[in-house]
Amino acid sequence: MAHEAYGSRLGRSFQMDDPPTLVSLTANDHRLAVTELRCEEYDYGFTAPIVREEAFLIGLQLRGLSQHELWVDGKSVPVQPIVAGHSSFFDLTRDPIAYIAEPYHPLFFYLTQAALDEVTTELGIRAGALVCRHGQLVADGVIEALGHALLPALHAAKNSNALFVDHALLALRSHLVQNYIGVRQHVAPLIRGLAPWQERTAKEIMREHLADGIALATVATACGLSVCAFINAFKRSTGMSPHQWLIQRRIELAMDLMRNGESPLSDIALAAGFADQSHFTRAFSARLGVTPGIWRRNIDKR
């Protein structure tokens, strides 16, 4: 744990203090993380070595980079010009070090081998390590979409939606297992819905935390399930993911507050558990087809 390559520890390799970081815990307390690094300087130079560990960094490049070099295990490896939106993979057991000559802006996803093994075991998959070809860029729309979806949460700091962050990082882990690990054997898992007591417990816990949010692992543990099993069972029982269900309840709470009071929309957004008014407006409009302000005015006219 002392050397996990995310947040300030990863930042030190790039001479940055406390870069924006989000962290999620799996059912067995393995950390999944995403860190945003950004530098506007030219001739940055070499990155500092990262302590070796059985883990991976997946770098989603948000900005193109034409001049850079890469060493792995002390040896230079061929590289391609970096294209914005593409991703690269780094095995932290092999001491990757880069030379950067231009401004750069990546998101680095951090996953341990143990976190990958956790999901492969649960799904009945026998697999090795993540396939990781240093210096090769991958055009992966799922990684890119998840990265961009997490940017607002990275910038929201303490107001980030823990449930959404859990969903996004767990989705990334599942995507990597399905697409970048050499599967040797697969036994299809039997997906059941939640028992009545589990569904009731999950909904009660999430309702109690509409305003402040709650980690998926906490809800799953209360139901006696792993996080992945809980997500699948909840969706089978309710027709929506836990995050979608939570957003729907927050919208319903916001509608009640708009019906029965005159508080500003910004206050209602926070009271209902949204990061800010902009987040509230996006979620509300996506589900009802109108903004909260228009909906409220229409209610007032009745």
Tab-separated table of C-alpha atoms in Angstrom:
chain	number	residue	atom	x	y	z
A	1	MET	CA	0.000	0.000	0.000
A	2	ALA	CA	2.888	2.368	0.773
A	3	HIS	CA	3.982	2.593	-2.844
A	4	GLU	CA	0.741	2.476	-4.828
A	5	ALA	CA	1.180	4.560	-7.978
A	6	TYR	CA	-1.691	7.019	-7.901
A	7	GLY	CA	-2.377	10.448	-6.447
A	8	SER	CA	0.548	12.218	-4.806
A	9	ARG	CA	2.833	9.174	-5.171
A	10	LEU	CA	2.322	9.149	-8.932
A	11	GLY	CA	2.515	12.945	-8.964
A	12	ARG	CA	6.006	12.848	-7.463
A	13	SER	CA	7.237	10.862	-10.467
A	14	PHE	CA	6.085	13.800	-12.604
A	15	GLN	CA	7.200	16.515	-10.133
A	16	MET	CA	3.602	17.395	-9.220
A	17	ASP	CA	2.045	17.861	-5.800
A	18	ASP	CA	-1.381	16.356	-5.056
A	19	PRO	CA	-2.804	15.977	-8.590
A	20	PRO	CA	-6.597	15.437	-8.826
A	21	THR	CA	-7.328	11.823	-7.884
A	22	LEU	CA	-10.327	9.564	-7.311
A	23	VAL	CA	-10.075	6.243	-5.462
A	24	SER	CA	-12.493	3.332	-5.160
A	25	LEU	CA	-12.248	0.140	-3.114
A	26	THR	CA	-13.218	-3.273	-4.428
A	27	ALA	CA	-15.048	-5.872	-2.338
A	28	ASN	CA	-11.691	-7.170	-1.040
A	29	ASP	CA	-10.314	-3.669	-0.416
A	30	HIS	CA	-8.101	-3.490	-3.493
A	31	ARG	CA	-7.715	0.058	-4.721
A	32	LEU	CA	-8.778	1.318	-8.139
A	33	ALA	CA	-7.785	4.894	-8.897
A	34	VAL	CA	-7.598	7.561	-11.559
A	35	THR	CA	-5.186	10.509	-11.451
A	36	GLU	CA	-5.150	13.541	-13.731
A	37	LEU	CA	-1.722	14.929	-14.660
A	38	ARG	CA	-1.248	18.133	-16.600
A	39	CYS	CA	1.865	20.119	-17.551
A	40	GLU	CA	2.111	23.090	-19.923
A	41	GLU	CA	5.917	23.213	-20.001
A	42	TYR	CA	8.226	22.266	-22.869
A	43	ASP	CA	11.368	20.180	-22.308
A	44	TYR	CA	9.927	18.655	-19.150
A	45	GLY	CA	12.577	15.911	-19.097
A	46	PHE	CA	12.587	12.469	-17.464
A	47	THR	CA	9.972	11.060	-15.133
A	48	ALA	CA	11.259	9.716	-11.830
A	49	PRO	CA	11.206	5.928	-11.329
A	50	ILE	CA	8.010	4.417	-9.932
A	51	VAL	CA	8.450	1.782	-7.221
A	52	ARG	CA	7.947	-1.658	-8.750
A	53	GLU	CA	4.702	-3.419	-7.839
A	54	GLU	CA	2.317	-5.934	-9.373
A	55	ALA	CA	0.060	-3.300	-10.857
A	56	PHE	CA	-0.706	-1.455	-14.079
A	57	LEU	CA	-1.182	2.107	-15.234
A	58	ILE	CA	-3.453	2.790	-18.196
A	59	GLY	CA	-2.749	6.237	-19.585
A	60	LEU	CA	-5.608	7.912	-21.455
A	61	GLN	CA	-4.049	10.739	-23.424
A	62	LEU	CA	-6.188	13.883	-23.426
A	63	ARG	CA	-3.617	15.796	-25.480
A	64	GLY	CA	-1.471	14.785	-28.432
A	65	LEU	CA	2.286	14.443	-27.944
A	66	SER	CA	4.692	14.184	-30.863
A	67	GLN	CA	8.011	14.022	-28.996
A	68	HIS	CA	8.616	11.534	-26.219
A	69	GLU	CA	10.750	8.491	-25.408
A	70	LEU	CA	10.198	5.424	-23.229
A	71	TRP	CA	12.452	3.012	-21.355
A	72	VAL	CA	11.298	-0.298	-19.843
A	73	ASP	CA	13.624	-2.347	-17.617
A	74	GLY	CA	16.341	0.126	-18.548
A	75	LYS	CA	15.981	-0.460	-22.297
A	76	SER	CA	14.619	1.947	-24.889
A	77	VAL	CA	11.421	0.756	-26.589
A	78	PRO	CA	9.883	2.004	-29.861
A	79	VAL	CA	7.125	4.569	-29.424
A	80	GLN	CA	4.532	6.231	-31.627
A	81	PRO	CA	3.394	9.862	-31.617
A	82	ILE	CA	0.653	10.106	-29.014
A	83	VAL	CA	-2.828	10.805	-30.351
A	84	ALA	CA	-5.405	12.474	-28.133
A	85	GLY	CA	-8.051	9.946	-27.082
A	86	HIS	CA	-5.736	6.937	-27.368
A	87	SER	CA	-4.495	4.890	-24.418
A	88	SER	CA	-1.223	3.226	-23.454
A	89	PHE	CA	-0.509	0.470	-20.919
A	90	PHE	CA	2.342	0.278	-18.402
A	91	ASP	CA	3.377	-2.749	-16.329
A	92	LEU	CA	4.763	-1.410	-13.042
A	93	THR	CA	6.878	-4.526	-12.472
A	94	ARG	CA	9.058	-3.353	-15.378
A	95	ASP	CA	10.148	0.131	-14.286
A	96	PRO	CA	8.763	2.335	-17.090
A	97	ILE	CA	10.495	5.738	-17.404
A	98	ALA	CA	9.576	8.396	-19.965
A	99	TYR	CA	11.269	11.433	-21.467
A	100	ILE	CA	8.723	14.139	-22.298
A	101	ALA	CA	9.570	17.115	-24.503
A	102	GLU	CA	6.178	18.818	-24.821
A	103	PRO	CA	3.155	19.799	-22.718
A	104	TYR	CA	1.101	16.737	-21.785
A	105	HIS	CA	-2.280	15.898	-20.235
A	106	PRO	CA	-3.094	12.253	-19.416
A	107	LEU	CA	-5.437	10.464	-17.065
A	108	PHE	CA	-3.726	7.486	-15.418
A	109	PHE	CA	-5.929	4.615	-14.256
A	110	TYR	CA	-4.330	2.440	-11.579
A	111	LEU	CA	-5.216	-1.237	-11.039
A	112	THR	CA	-3.342	-3.949	-9.165
A	113	GLN	CA	-3.016	-7.508	-10.404
A	114	ALA	CA	-4.906	-8.549	-7.270
A	115	ALA	CA	-7.845	-6.325	-8.260
A	116	LEU	CA	-7.938	-7.986	-11.681
A	117	ASP	CA	-7.652	-11.461	-10.147
A	118	GLU	CA	-10.596	-10.671	-7.888
A	119	VAL	CA	-13.002	-10.167	-10.778
A	120	THR	CA	-11.633	-13.033	-12.879
A	121	THR	CA	-12.124	-15.418	-9.956
A	122	GLU	CA	-15.679	-14.182	-9.416
A	123	LEU	CA	-16.528	-14.641	-13.087
A	124	GLY	CA	-15.005	-18.112	-13.260
A	125	ILE	CA	-12.153	-16.978	-15.487
A	126	ARG	CA	-8.635	-18.350	-15.261
A	127	ALA	CA	-6.374	-15.712	-16.691
A	128	GLY	CA	-2.881	-14.327	-16.551
A	129	ALA	CA	-1.706	-10.741	-16.414
A	130	LEU	CA	-2.996	-7.827	-18.425
A	131	VAL	CA	-1.587	-7.906	-21.951
A	132	CYS	CA	0.722	-4.921	-21.878
A	133	ARG	CA	2.831	-3.835	-24.870
A	134	HIS	CA	4.769	-0.780	-23.821
A	135	GLY	CA	4.909	2.011	-26.380
A	136	GLN	CA	1.818	0.833	-28.267
A	137	LEU	CA	-1.221	3.089	-28.440
A	138	VAL	CA	-4.748	1.674	-28.348
A	139	ALA	CA	-7.851	3.420	-29.682
A	140	ASP	CA	-10.351	2.213	-27.091
A	141	GLY	CA	-13.641	4.090	-27.017
A	142	VAL	CA	-14.705	2.623	-23.668
A	143	ILE	CA	-11.564	3.780	-21.852
A	144	GLU	CA	-11.875	7.193	-23.492
A	145	ALA	CA	-15.571	7.555	-22.584
A	146	LEU	CA	-15.016	6.502	-18.967
A	147	GLY	CA	-12.104	8.905	-18.648
A	148	HIS	CA	-14.097	11.859	-19.938
A	149	ALA	CA	-17.045	10.892	-17.731
A	150	LEU	CA	-14.768	11.030	-14.676
A	151	LEU	CA	-13.292	14.462	-15.433
A	152	PRO	CA	-16.126	16.424	-13.745
A	153	ALA	CA	-15.773	14.233	-10.643
A	154	LEU	CA	-11.997	14.801	-10.613
A	155	HIS	CA	-12.581	18.538	-10.683
A	156	ALA	CA	-15.382	18.425	-8.097
A	157	ALA	CA	-12.979	17.190	-5.395
A	158	LYS	CA	-14.932	16.471	-2.180
A	159	ASN	CA	-18.282	16.883	-3.941
A	160	SER	CA	-17.697	13.962	-6.305
A	161	ASN	CA	-20.368	11.248	-6.485
A	162	ALA	CA	-18.830	8.202	-4.782
A	163	LEU	CA	-21.351	5.783	-6.266
A	164	PHE	CA	-20.693	7.028	-9.803
A	165	VAL	CA	-16.913	6.879	-9.303
A	166	ASP	CA	-17.243	3.282	-8.064
A	167	HIS	CA	-19.353	2.372	-11.102
A	168	ALA	CA	-16.923	3.936	-13.569
A	169	LEU	CA	-13.762	2.384	-12.122
A	170	LEU	CA	-15.385	-1.032	-11.725
A	171	ALA	CA	-16.641	-0.786	-15.309
A	172	LEU	CA	-13.092	-0.048	-16.459
A	173	ARG	CA	-11.791	-3.073	-14.564
A	174	SER	CA	-14.426	-5.337	-16.146
A	175	HIS	CA	-13.644	-3.928	-19.590
A	176	LEU	CA	-9.927	-4.613	-19.154
A	177	VAL	CA	-10.583	-8.172	-17.989
A	178	GLN	CA	-12.869	-8.867	-20.946
A	179	ASN	CA	-10.628	-7.328	-23.597
A	180	TYR	CA	-6.995	-7.290	-22.475
A	181	ILE	CA	-6.435	-10.499	-20.518
A	182	GLY	CA	-5.712	-13.823	-22.198
A	183	VAL	CA	-8.587	-15.977	-20.962
A	184	ARG	CA	-7.744	-19.673	-20.504
A	185	GLN	CA	-11.051	-20.936	-19.148
A	186	HIS	CA	-14.438	-19.420	-18.568
A	187	VAL	CA	-17.393	-20.715	-16.621
A	188	ALA	CA	-20.441	-18.538	-17.164
A	189	PRO	CA	-21.710	-17.222	-13.824
A	190	LEU	CA	-25.353	-17.646	-12.886
A	191	ILE	CA	-26.830	-14.172	-12.409
A	192	ARG	CA	-29.759	-14.006	-10.009
A	193	GLY	CA	-31.730	-11.067	-8.731
A	194	LEU	CA	-31.634	-9.789	-5.178
A	195	ALA	CA	-33.599	-11.513	-2.463
A	196	PRO	CA	-36.432	-9.309	-1.138
A	197	TRP	CA	-34.475	-8.478	2.027
A	198	GLN	CA	-31.382	-7.585	-0.020
A	199	GLU	CA	-33.306	-5.263	-2.326
A	200	ARG	CA	-35.023	-3.632	0.643
A	201	THR	CA	-31.717	-3.205	2.500
A	202	ALA	CA	-29.912	-1.753	-0.512
A	203	LYS	CA	-32.643	0.762	-1.242
A	204	GLU	CA	-32.927	1.818	2.398
A	205	ILE	CA	-29.189	2.430	2.664
A	206	MET	CA	-29.027	4.401	-0.577
A	207	ARG	CA	-32.085	6.476	0.389
A	208	GLU	CA	-30.389	7.370	3.673
A	209	HIS	CA	-27.392	8.645	1.720
A	210	LEU	CA	-29.080	10.541	-1.111
A	211	ALA	CA	-27.394	13.782	-0.095
A	212	ASP	CA	-23.892	12.570	0.763
A	213	GLY	CA	-23.521	9.449	-1.398
A	214	ILE	CA	-22.177	6.055	-0.361
A	215	ALA	CA	-19.639	3.581	-1.700
A	216	LEU	CA	-20.961	0.596	-3.633
A	217	ALA	CA	-18.806	-1.721	-1.535
A	218	THR	CA	-20.669	-0.622	1.608
A	219	VAL	CA	-24.083	-1.399	0.107
A	220	ALA	CA	-22.885	-4.689	-1.385
A	221	THR	CA	-21.422	-5.805	1.953
A	222	ALA	CA	-24.718	-5.069	3.710
A	223	CYS	CA	-26.357	-7.421	1.197
A	224	GLY	CA	-23.713	-10.113	1.671
A	225	LEU	CA	-22.474	-9.825	-1.919
A	226	SER	CA	-19.372	-8.777	-3.813
A	227	VAL	CA	-19.635	-5.467	-5.650
A	228	CYS	CA	-19.899	-7.053	-9.104
A	229	ALA	CA	-22.496	-9.593	-7.966
A	230	PHE	CA	-24.508	-6.832	-6.285
A	231	ILE	CA	-24.528	-4.607	-9.388
A	232	ASN	CA	-25.681	-7.478	-11.604
A	233	ALA	CA	-28.322	-8.684	-9.139
A	234	PHE	CA	-29.636	-5.164	-8.482
A	235	LYS	CA	-30.021	-4.513	-12.204
A	236	ARG	CA	-31.779	-7.840	-12.714
A	237	SER	CA	-34.223	-7.029	-9.898
A	238	THR	CA	-34.908	-3.357	-10.674
A	239	GLY	CA	-34.095	-2.951	-14.361
A	240	MET	CA	-31.488	-0.292	-13.632
A	241	SER	CA	-28.032	-0.003	-12.124
A	242	PRO	CA	-27.620	1.219	-8.523
A	243	HIS	CA	-26.292	4.536	-9.835
A	244	GLN	CA	-29.273	5.001	-12.157
A	245	TRP	CA	-31.652	4.164	-9.304
A	246	LEU	CA	-29.912	6.665	-7.026
A	247	ILE	CA	-30.090	9.446	-9.633
A	248	GLN	CA	-33.805	8.753	-10.127
A	249	ARG	CA	-34.439	9.024	-6.368
A	250	ARG	CA	-32.453	12.267	-6.221
A	251	ILE	CA	-34.527	13.717	-9.043
A	252	GLU	CA	-37.729	12.731	-7.227
A	253	LEU	CA	-36.459	14.399	-4.043
A	254	ALA	CA	-35.573	17.543	-5.994
A	255	MET	CA	-39.056	17.598	-7.536
A	256	ASP	CA	-40.618	17.431	-4.064
A	257	LEU	CA	-38.410	20.290	-2.888
A	258	MET	CA	-39.392	22.392	-5.903
A	259	ARG	CA	-43.094	21.679	-5.365
A	260	ASN	CA	-43.080	22.509	-1.683
A	261	GLY	CA	-40.656	25.395	-1.330
A	262	GLU	CA	-38.985	28.382	-2.911
A	263	SER	CA	-35.333	27.517	-2.334
A	264	PRO	CA	-32.894	28.413	-5.139
A	265	LEU	CA	-32.150	25.602	-7.581
A	266	SER	CA	-28.518	25.631	-6.478
A	267	ASP	CA	-29.574	24.813	-2.893
A	268	ILE	CA	-32.026	22.151	-4.065
A	269	ALA	CA	-29.285	20.524	-6.155
A	270	LEU	CA	-27.026	20.133	-3.116
A	271	ALA	CA	-29.863	19.031	-0.824
A	272	ALA	CA	-30.780	16.276	-3.287
A	273	GLY	CA	-27.195	15.014	-3.512
A	274	PHE	CA	-26.030	16.465	-6.833
A	275	ALA	CA	-22.501	17.844	-7.087
A	276	ASP	CA	-23.781	21.260	-8.185
A	277	GLN	CA	-26.614	22.934	-10.101
A	278	SER	CA	-25.049	22.059	-13.461
A	279	HIS	CA	-24.956	18.357	-12.560
A	280	PHE	CA	-28.576	18.574	-11.374
A	281	THR	CA	-29.690	20.274	-14.592
A	282	ARG	CA	-27.992	17.671	-16.810
A	283	ALA	CA	-29.471	14.711	-14.945
A	284	PHE	CA	-32.949	16.266	-14.689
A	285	SER	CA	-33.057	17.285	-18.360
A	286	ALA	CA	-31.844	13.871	-19.518
A	287	ARG	CA	-34.750	12.142	-17.775
A	288	LEU	CA	-37.598	14.667	-18.095
A	289	GLY	CA	-36.694	16.506	-21.294
A	290	VAL	CA	-36.866	19.963	-19.657
A	291	THR	CA	-34.655	21.902	-17.270
A	292	PRO	CA	-35.550	22.141	-13.561
A	293	GLY	CA	-36.313	25.841	-13.990
A	294	ILE	CA	-38.857	25.246	-16.752
A	295	TRP	CA	-40.413	22.333	-14.853
A	296	ARG	CA	-40.774	24.483	-11.749
A	297	ARG	CA	-42.391	27.354	-13.654
A	298	ASN	CA	-44.886	24.948	-15.231
A	299	ILE	CA	-45.790	23.619	-11.766
A	300	ASP	CA	-46.306	27.166	-10.480
A	301	LYS	CA	-48.793	27.884	-13.288
A	302	ARG	CA	-51.068	25.002	-12.323
